[in-house]
XYZ file of C-alpha atoms in Angstrom:
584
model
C -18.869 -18.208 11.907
C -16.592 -18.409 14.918
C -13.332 -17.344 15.112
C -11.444 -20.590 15.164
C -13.630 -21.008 11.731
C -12.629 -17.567 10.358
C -9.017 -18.466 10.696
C -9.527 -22.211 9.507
C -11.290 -20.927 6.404
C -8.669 -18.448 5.673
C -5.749 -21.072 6.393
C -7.785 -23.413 3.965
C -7.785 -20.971 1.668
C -3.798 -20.310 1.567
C -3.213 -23.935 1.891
C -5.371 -24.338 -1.515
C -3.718 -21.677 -3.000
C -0.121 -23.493 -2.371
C -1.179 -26.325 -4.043
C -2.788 -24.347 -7.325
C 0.536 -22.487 -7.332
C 2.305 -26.082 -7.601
C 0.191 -27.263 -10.020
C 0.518 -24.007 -12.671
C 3.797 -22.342 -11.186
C 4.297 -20.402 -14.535
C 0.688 -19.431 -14.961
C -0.315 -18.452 -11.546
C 2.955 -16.389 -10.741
C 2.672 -16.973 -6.620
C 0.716 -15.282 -4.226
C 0.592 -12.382 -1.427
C -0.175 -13.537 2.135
C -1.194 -10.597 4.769
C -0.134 -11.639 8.634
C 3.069 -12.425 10.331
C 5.905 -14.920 9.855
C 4.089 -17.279 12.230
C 1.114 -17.601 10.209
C 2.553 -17.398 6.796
C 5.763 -19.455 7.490
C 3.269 -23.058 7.441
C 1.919 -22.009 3.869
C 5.939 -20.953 2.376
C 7.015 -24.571 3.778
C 3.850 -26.446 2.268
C 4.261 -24.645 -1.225
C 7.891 -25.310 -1.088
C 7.020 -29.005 -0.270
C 4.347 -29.270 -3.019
C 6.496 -28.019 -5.911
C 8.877 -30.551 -5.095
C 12.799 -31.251 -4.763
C 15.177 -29.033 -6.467
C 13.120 -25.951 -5.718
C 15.198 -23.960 -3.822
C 13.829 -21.129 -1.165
C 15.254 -17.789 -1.319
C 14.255 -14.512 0.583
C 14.917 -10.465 -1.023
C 16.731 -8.912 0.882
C 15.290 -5.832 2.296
C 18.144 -3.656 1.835
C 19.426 -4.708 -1.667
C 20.922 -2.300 -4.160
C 18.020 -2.357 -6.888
C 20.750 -2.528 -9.888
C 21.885 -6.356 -8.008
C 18.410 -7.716 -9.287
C 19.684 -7.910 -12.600
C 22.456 -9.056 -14.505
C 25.861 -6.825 -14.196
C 29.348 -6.198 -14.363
C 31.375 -8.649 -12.456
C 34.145 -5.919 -11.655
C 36.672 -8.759 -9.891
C 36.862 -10.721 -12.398
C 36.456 -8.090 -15.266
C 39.838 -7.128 -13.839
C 41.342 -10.042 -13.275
C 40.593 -11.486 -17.079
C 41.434 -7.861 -18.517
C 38.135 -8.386 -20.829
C 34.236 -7.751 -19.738
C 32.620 -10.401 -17.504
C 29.366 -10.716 -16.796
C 27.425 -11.825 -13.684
C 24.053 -13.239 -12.916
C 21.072 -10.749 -10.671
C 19.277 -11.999 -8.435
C 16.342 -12.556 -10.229
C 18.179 -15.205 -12.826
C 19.431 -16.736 -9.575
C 15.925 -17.414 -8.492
C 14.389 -18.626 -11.708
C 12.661 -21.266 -11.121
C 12.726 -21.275 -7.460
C 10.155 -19.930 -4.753
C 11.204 -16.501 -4.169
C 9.698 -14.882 -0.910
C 9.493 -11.007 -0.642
C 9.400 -9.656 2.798
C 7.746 -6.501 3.611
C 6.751 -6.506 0.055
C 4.229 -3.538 1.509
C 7.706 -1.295 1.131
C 8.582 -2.277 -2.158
C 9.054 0.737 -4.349
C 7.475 0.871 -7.917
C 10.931 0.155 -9.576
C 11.633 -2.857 -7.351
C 8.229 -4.303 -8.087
C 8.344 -3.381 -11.926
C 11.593 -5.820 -11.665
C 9.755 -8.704 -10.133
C 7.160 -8.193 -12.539
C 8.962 -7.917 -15.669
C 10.685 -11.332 -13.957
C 7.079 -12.993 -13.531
C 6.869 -11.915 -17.598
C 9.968 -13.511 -18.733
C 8.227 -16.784 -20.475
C 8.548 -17.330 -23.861
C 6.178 -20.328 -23.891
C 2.366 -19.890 -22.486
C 0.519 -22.239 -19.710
C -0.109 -24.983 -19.148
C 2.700 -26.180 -21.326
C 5.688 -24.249 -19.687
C 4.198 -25.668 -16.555
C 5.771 -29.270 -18.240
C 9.678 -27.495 -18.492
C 12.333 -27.828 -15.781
C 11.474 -24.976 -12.587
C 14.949 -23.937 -13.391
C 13.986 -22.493 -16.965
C 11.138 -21.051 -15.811
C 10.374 -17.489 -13.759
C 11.039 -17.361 -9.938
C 7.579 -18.273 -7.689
C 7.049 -15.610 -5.682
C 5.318 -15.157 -2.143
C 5.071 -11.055 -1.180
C 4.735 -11.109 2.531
C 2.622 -8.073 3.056
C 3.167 -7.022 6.968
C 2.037 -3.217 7.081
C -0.680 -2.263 8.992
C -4.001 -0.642 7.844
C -2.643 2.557 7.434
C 0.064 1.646 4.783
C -0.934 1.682 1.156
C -1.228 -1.092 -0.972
C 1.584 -3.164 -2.946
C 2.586 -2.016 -6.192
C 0.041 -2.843 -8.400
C 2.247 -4.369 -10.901
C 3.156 -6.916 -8.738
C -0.372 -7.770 -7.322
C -1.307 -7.644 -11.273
C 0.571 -10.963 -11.514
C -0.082 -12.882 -8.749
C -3.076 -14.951 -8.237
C -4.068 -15.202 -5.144
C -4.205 -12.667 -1.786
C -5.464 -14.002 1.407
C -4.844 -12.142 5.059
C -3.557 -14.291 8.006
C -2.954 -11.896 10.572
C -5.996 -13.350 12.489
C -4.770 -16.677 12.302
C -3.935 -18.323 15.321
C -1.641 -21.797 14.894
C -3.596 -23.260 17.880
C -6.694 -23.400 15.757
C -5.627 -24.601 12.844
C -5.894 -27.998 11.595
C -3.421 -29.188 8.730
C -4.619 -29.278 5.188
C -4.376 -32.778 3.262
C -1.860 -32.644 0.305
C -3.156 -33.989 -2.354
C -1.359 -35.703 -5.454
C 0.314 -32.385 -7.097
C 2.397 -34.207 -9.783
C -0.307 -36.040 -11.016
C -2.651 -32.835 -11.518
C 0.287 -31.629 -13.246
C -0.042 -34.033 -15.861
C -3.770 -33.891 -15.939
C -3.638 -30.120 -16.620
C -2.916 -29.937 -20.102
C -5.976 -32.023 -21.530
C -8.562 -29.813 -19.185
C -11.258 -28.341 -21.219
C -12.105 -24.674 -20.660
C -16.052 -24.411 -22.376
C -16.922 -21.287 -22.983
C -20.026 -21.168 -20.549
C -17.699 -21.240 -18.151
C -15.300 -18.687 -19.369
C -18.579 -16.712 -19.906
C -19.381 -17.066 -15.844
C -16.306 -15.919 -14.596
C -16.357 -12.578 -17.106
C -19.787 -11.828 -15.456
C -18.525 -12.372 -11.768
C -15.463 -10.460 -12.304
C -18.080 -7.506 -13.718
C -20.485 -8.097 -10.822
C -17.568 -7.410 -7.878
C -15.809 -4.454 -10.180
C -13.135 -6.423 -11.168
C -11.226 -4.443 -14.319
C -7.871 -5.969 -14.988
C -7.512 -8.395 -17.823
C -4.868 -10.674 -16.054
C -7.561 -10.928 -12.989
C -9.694 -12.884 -15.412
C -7.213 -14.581 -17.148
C -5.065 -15.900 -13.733
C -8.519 -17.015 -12.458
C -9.791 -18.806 -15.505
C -6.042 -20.640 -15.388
C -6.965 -21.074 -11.378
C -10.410 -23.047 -12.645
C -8.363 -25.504 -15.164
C -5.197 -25.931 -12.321
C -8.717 -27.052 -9.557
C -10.308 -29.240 -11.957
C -6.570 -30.879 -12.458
C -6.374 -31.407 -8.949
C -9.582 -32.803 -8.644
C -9.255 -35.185 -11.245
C -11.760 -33.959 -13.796
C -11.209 -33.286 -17.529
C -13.729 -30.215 -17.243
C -14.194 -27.786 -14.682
C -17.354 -28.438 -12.522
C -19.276 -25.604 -11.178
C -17.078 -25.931 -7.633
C -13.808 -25.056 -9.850
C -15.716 -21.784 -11.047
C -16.622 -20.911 -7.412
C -13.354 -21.526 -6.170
C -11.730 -19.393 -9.154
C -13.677 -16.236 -8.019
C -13.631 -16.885 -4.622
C -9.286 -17.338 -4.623
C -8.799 -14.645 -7.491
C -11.512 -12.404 -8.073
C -12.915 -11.771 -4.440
C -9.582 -10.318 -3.030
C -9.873 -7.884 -6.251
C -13.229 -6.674 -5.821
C -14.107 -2.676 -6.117
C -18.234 -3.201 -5.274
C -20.445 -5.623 -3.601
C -22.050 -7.727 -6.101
C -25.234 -5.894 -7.857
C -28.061 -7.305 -7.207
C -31.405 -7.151 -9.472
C -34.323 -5.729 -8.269
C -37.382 -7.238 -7.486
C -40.496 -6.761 -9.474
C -43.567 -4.699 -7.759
C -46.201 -7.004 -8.862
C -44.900 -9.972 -10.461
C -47.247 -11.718 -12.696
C -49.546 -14.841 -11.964
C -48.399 -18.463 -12.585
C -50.329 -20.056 -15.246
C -53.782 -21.460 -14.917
C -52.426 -25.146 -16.018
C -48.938 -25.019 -14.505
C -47.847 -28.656 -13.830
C -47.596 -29.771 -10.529
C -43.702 -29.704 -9.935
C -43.752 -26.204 -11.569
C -43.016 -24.458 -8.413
C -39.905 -27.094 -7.297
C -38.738 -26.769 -11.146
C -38.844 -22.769 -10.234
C -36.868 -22.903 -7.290
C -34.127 -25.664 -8.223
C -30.677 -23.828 -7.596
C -29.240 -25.723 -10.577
C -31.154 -24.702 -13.056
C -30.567 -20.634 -12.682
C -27.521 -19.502 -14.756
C -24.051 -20.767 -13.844
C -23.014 -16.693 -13.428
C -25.815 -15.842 -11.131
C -24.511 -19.061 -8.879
C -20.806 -18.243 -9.043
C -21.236 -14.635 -7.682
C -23.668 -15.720 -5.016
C -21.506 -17.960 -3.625
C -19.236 -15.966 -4.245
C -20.545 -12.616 -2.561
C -21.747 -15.393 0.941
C -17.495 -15.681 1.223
C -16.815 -11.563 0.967
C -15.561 -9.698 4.169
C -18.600 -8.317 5.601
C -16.636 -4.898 6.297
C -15.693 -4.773 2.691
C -18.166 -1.979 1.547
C -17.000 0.095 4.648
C -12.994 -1.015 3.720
C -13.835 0.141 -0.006
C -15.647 3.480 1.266
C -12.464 4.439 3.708
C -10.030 3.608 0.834
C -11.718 5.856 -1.751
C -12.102 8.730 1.057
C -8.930 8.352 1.742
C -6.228 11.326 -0.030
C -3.718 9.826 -2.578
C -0.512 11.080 -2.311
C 2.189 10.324 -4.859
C 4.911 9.343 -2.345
C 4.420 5.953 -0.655
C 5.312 5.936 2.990
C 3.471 7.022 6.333
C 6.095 9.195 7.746
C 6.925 11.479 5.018
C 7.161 11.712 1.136
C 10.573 9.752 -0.449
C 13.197 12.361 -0.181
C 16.783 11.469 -2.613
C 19.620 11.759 -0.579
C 22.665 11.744 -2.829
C 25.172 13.055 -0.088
C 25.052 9.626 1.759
C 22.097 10.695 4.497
C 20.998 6.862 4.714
C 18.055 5.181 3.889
C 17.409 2.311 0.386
C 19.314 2.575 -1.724
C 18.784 3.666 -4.980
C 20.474 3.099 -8.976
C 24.324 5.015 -9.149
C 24.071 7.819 -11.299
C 26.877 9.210 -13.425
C 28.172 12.339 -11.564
C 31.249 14.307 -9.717
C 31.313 13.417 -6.077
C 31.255 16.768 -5.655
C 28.678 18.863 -2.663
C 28.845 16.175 -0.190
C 28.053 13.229 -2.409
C 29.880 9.751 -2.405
C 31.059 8.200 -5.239
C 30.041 4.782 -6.123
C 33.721 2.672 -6.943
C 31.935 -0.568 -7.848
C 29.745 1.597 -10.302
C 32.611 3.376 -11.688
C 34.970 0.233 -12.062
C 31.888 -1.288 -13.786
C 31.726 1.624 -16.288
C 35.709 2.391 -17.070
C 36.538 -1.803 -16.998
C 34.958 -2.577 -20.039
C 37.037 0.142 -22.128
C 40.446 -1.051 -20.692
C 41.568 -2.361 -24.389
C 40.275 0.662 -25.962
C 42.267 3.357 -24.102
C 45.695 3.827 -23.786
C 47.932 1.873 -21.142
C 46.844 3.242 -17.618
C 49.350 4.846 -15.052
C 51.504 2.685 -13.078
C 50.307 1.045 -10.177
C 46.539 1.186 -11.734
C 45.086 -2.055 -13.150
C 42.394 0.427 -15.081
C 41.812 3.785 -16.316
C 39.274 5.983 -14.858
C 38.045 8.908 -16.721
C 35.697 11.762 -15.866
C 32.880 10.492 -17.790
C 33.207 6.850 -15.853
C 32.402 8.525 -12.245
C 28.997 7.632 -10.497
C 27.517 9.006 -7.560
C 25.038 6.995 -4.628
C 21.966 7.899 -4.713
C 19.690 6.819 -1.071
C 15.724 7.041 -0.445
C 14.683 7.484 2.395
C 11.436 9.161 4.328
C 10.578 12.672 6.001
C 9.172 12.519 9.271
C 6.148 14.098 9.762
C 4.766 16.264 11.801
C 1.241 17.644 12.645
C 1.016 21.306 13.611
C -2.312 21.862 16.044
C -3.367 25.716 15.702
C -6.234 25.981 17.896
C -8.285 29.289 18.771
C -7.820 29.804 22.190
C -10.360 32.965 22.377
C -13.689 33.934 23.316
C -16.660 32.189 25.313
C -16.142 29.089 23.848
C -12.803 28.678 24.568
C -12.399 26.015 27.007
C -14.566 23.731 24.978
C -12.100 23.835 21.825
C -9.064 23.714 24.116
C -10.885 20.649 25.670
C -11.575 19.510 22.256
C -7.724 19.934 20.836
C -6.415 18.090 24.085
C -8.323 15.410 23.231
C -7.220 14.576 19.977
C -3.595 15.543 20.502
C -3.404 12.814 22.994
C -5.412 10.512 20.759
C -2.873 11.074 17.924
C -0.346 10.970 19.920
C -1.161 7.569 21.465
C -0.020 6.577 18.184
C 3.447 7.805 17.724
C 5.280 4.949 18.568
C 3.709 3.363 15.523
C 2.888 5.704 12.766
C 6.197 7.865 13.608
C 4.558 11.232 13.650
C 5.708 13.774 15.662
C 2.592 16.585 17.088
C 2.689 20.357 17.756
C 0.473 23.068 19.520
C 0.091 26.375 18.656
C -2.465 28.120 20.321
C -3.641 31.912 19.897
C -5.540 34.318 21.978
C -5.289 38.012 23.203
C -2.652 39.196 20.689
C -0.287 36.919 20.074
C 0.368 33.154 18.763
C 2.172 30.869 21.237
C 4.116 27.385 20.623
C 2.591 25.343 23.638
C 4.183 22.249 22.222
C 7.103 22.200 20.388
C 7.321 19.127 17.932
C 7.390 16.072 19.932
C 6.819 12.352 19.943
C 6.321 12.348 23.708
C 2.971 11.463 25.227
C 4.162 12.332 28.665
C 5.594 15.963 27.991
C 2.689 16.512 25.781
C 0.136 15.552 28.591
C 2.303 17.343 30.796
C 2.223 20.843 28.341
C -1.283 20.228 27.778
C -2.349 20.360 31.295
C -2.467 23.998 32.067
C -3.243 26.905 29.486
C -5.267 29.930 29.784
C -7.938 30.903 27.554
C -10.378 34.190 26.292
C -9.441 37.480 24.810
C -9.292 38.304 21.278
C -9.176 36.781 17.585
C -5.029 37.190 16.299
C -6.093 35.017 13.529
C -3.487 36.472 10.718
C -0.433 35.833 13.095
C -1.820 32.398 13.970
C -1.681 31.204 10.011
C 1.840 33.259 10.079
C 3.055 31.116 13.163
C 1.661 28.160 11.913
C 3.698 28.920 8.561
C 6.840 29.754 9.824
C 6.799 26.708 11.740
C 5.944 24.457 8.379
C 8.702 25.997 6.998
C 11.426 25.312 9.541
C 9.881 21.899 9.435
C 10.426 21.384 5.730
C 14.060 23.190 6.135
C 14.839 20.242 8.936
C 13.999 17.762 6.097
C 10.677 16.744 8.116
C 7.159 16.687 6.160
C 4.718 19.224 7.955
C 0.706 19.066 7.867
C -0.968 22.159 9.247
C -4.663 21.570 11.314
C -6.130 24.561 12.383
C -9.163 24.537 14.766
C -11.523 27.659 14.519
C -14.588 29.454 13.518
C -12.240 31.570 11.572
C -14.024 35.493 12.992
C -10.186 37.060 13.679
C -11.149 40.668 15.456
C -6.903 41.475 15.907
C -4.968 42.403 13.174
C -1.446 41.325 11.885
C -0.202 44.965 13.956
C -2.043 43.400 17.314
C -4.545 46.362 16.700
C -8.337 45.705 16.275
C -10.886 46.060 13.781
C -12.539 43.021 12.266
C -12.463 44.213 8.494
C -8.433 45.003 8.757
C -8.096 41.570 10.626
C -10.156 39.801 7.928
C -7.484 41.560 5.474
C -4.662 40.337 7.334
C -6.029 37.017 7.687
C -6.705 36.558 3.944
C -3.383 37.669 3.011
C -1.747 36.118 5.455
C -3.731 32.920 4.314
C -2.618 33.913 0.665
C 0.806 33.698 1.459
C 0.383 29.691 3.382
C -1.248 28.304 0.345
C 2.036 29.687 -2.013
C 3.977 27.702 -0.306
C 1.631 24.568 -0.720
C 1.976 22.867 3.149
C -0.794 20.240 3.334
C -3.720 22.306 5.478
C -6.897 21.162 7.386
C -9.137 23.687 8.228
C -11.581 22.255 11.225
C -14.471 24.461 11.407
C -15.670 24.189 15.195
C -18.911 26.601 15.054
C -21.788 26.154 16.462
C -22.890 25.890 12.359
C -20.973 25.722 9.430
C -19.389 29.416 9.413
C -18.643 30.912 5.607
C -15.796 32.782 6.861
C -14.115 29.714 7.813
C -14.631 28.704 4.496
C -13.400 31.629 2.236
C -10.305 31.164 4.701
C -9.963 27.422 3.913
C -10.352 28.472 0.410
C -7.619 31.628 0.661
C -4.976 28.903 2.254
C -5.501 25.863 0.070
C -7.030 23.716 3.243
C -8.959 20.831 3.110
C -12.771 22.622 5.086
C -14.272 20.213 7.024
C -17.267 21.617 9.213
C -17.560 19.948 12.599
C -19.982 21.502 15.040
C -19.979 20.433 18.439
C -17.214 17.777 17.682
C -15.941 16.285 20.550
C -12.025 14.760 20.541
C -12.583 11.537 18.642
C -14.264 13.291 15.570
C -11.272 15.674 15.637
C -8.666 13.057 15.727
C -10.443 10.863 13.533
C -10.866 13.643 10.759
C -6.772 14.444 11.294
C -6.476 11.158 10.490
C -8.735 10.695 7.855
C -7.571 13.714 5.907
C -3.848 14.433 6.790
C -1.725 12.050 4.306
C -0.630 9.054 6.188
C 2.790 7.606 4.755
C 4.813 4.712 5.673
C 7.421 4.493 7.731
C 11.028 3.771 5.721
């Protein structure tokens, strides 16, 4: 398949989806397209044409105050009428309309718990609510997902809910021919009287267990995807395309495995002496093996074909419980920046800001219930009424190189550490990382590199430093520390990579000895992992070396032997194994 085709299929694909969406608004929920505004922007204007007038478009704003999603406190006019008023969120603003979600990638688990108990709030099941006004109904929503490769996934609550997924960052508007629209409010009536046989039912369970598919809702938003593509087609039962296109749209995008597939038999037995002539045609008609055999091979001919290797790197990968590439979420209640977060009730007291709106909202509704306020006030404010702001935002991170500048092989592993520091760094201006060099020979540890983003002063740094002498392995892990630690103390999130064979011959004191520097080392090593900074430990020997290992185990590090690496392999384990965060 070309790549004009790729990106026809794929804009074929969201163009369908559109027009399933408008068919079964309630029942489908909406849909997450990968790919920039210039790609996704003709599939938001086709699904707002298909669901027809009165639908109104609305986007998220990025930066919104989570508590303005739902309904509040309308302080103005609480004031004014001298009795509670209340005023609509966001989210009952957008029922029934298409809500789009950009960079829903950066959504936060409470923001997308919001849209999806909003996607919940139904008090009538599909197809019928599908027959109510848009207006009483839950807001459609489109989640524009526009990280990169390196950013996690959405919130699986949200993705729970919505249908379909389909990735148009390859698409190019030049080769893309427009979709036909087919007749969406006449599939809307057709919908309710579609059959759903079991056999059917039956065929999408087993393709959803073939890819690995284990949420419920997957199998229950493609099974309403099979009755909204028979409605469009015109047919009163699904045909065996509407099952394809069910687990192709819904079940594909969710898949954990490649499809299983049975093995063959070592001698298979002989066809019968008196087999009829048009046995062997009868055999190998495609329409008479079962329905669920047919739905995942066609199925498993429209996968990715770097699916197994996208499902390998993402269970490799480390999970870290704070979303983001530069740095875990850090709360910033003295007003530091960053999105915002839910007022809490609290003294503005240490540098924190106090939220009026918040605190009118609290203290207006008890104006009739407390005594007359002072003059000049229109309301009373108490103690308990006060609420502070509250701000996310993300640590920057940084990635300490300490790299064993000693001995014979010295040059090679300085050679090696270059390498990937420029690699990495080559990368700043998007993943927002920030790189240091330590390097340690002799007797002492040196900074070479102070934490920068800079690919010229690093090149320029880089360029000339001596190698050979001894082993000071105990006051490299103590640099290396001390250097986290100022890191953490500047608010920034530090991951330690050290590159040795781990055989330190110089003690802590600078005298030597390897059994006191093997101490030192250990203790030293004791004292990194107590404090619990994310550690690497690249093992550069010749051969895996086991005191690299009881080192990596002393510190808490992540040991990765890599003999004879060269600069790629080192980069591409940093990357591989250091947590990579998004940027807020």
């Amino acid at each position: 398949m070309t790549a004009p085709d790729r990106t026809q299929h794929a804009f074929a694909d969201a163009s369908r989806a559109a027009d399933l969406i408008a068919v079964d608004p309630v029942g489908l929920g909406g849909l997450i397209l990968g790919g920039g505004r210039g790609a996704t922007d003709p599939i938001v204007e086709r699904l707002v044409a298909q669901l027809g007038p009165g639908v109104a478009l609305r986007r998220l704003p990025a930066s919104i105050d989570p508590g303005r999603l739902d309904a509040g406190l309308d302080v103005a006019a609480t004031l004014a009428a001298g009795r509670p008023v209340e005023r609509p969120g966001l989210l009952a603003e957008a029922a029934g309309s298409l809500l789009v979600v950009p960079s829903a990638e950066r959504l936060g688990t409470a923001m997308a718990g919001r849209l999806a108990a909003a996607l919940d709030r139904s008090d009538t099941a599909p197809p019928a609510a599908a027959r109510r006004p848009l207006q009483t109904l839950p807001p459609i929503v489109v989640a524009l997902d526009e990280g990169g490769p390196d950013d996690p996934p959405l919130p699986g609550a949200l993705t729970d809910r919505l249908a379909f997924r389909v990735d148009l960052s390859a698409v190019r508007l030049a080769d893309l021919v427009p979709e036909d629209e087919p007749d969406i409010e006449a599939a809307r009536a057709r919908l309710d009287a579609v059959e759903m046989p079991d056999p059917l039912l039956q065929a999408l369970a087993e393709a959803a267990i073939a890819l690995g598919v284990g949420s419920p809702r997957a199998l229950i938003l493609a099974a309403r995807t099979m009755r909204a593509s028979a409605a469009l087609a015109g047919r009163s039962v699904p045909a065996d395309e509407d099952v394809v296109a069910a687990a192709h749209l819904v079940l594909a995008p969710r898949a954990t495995r490649w499809p299983m597939q049975e093995p063959e038999a070592a001698d298979p037995p002989p066809p019968p002496a008196e087999a009829p002539d048009d046995a062997a045609e009868t055999d190998t008609d495609p329409s008479d093996r079962p329905l669920a055999d047919r739905v995942i091979e066609a199925t498993a001919a429209l996968l990715p074909p770097d699916l197994l290797a996208r499902l390998a790197t993402a269970r490799s990968a480390p999970r870290s419980a704070a979303d983001g590439r530069s740095g875990p979420d850090r709360r910033t209640p003295r007003g530091a920046g960053g999105r915002p977060l839910p007022s809490r009730p609290g003294r503005p007291t240490g540098g924190a800001r106090l939220d009026l709106l918040e605190t009118l909202r609290r203290a207006a509704p008890m104006k009739r219930l407390r005594a007359a306020p002072p003059p000049g006030m229109i309301v009373a404010v108490r103690p308990a009424d006060l609420a502070i702001r509250r701000h996310r935002r993300h640590a920057r991170s940084t990635t300490v190189f300490v790299v064993d500048a000693s001995g014979s092989s010295a040059l090679h592993r300085l050679a090696e550490a270059k390498g990937a520091v420029e690699i990495i760094l080559s990368d700043c201006y998007v993943r927002r990382d920030r790189v240091a060099l330590l390097i340690f020979r002799g007797r002492v540890c040196e900074t070479v590199l102070p934490p920068t983003g800079s690919l010229t002063q690093a090149r320029r740094r880089l360029a000339d430093m001596a190698a050979g002498g001894g082993t000071p392995l105990a006051a490299a892990i103590e640099a290396g520390l001390a250097l986290a630690l100022r890191l953490g103390r500047a608010d920034e999130a530090p991951n330690l990579v050290f590159l040795t064979d781990g055989q330190g011959n110089v003690a802590l004191d600078g005298t030597g000895g390897r059994v006191r520097a093997e101490t030192d080392a250990l203790a030293a090593a004791a004292r990194l992992r107590g404090h619990a900074v994310p550690t690497l430990m690249l093992d550069i020997s010749d051969r895996p070396n086991p005191r690299a290992g009881r080192l990596a185990e002393a510190m808490g590090a992540t040991y990765l032997p890599l003999p004879r690496a060269d600069a790629g392999v080192v980069a591409a384990a940093v990357r591989s194994r250091v947590p990579a965060r998004r940027a807020g």
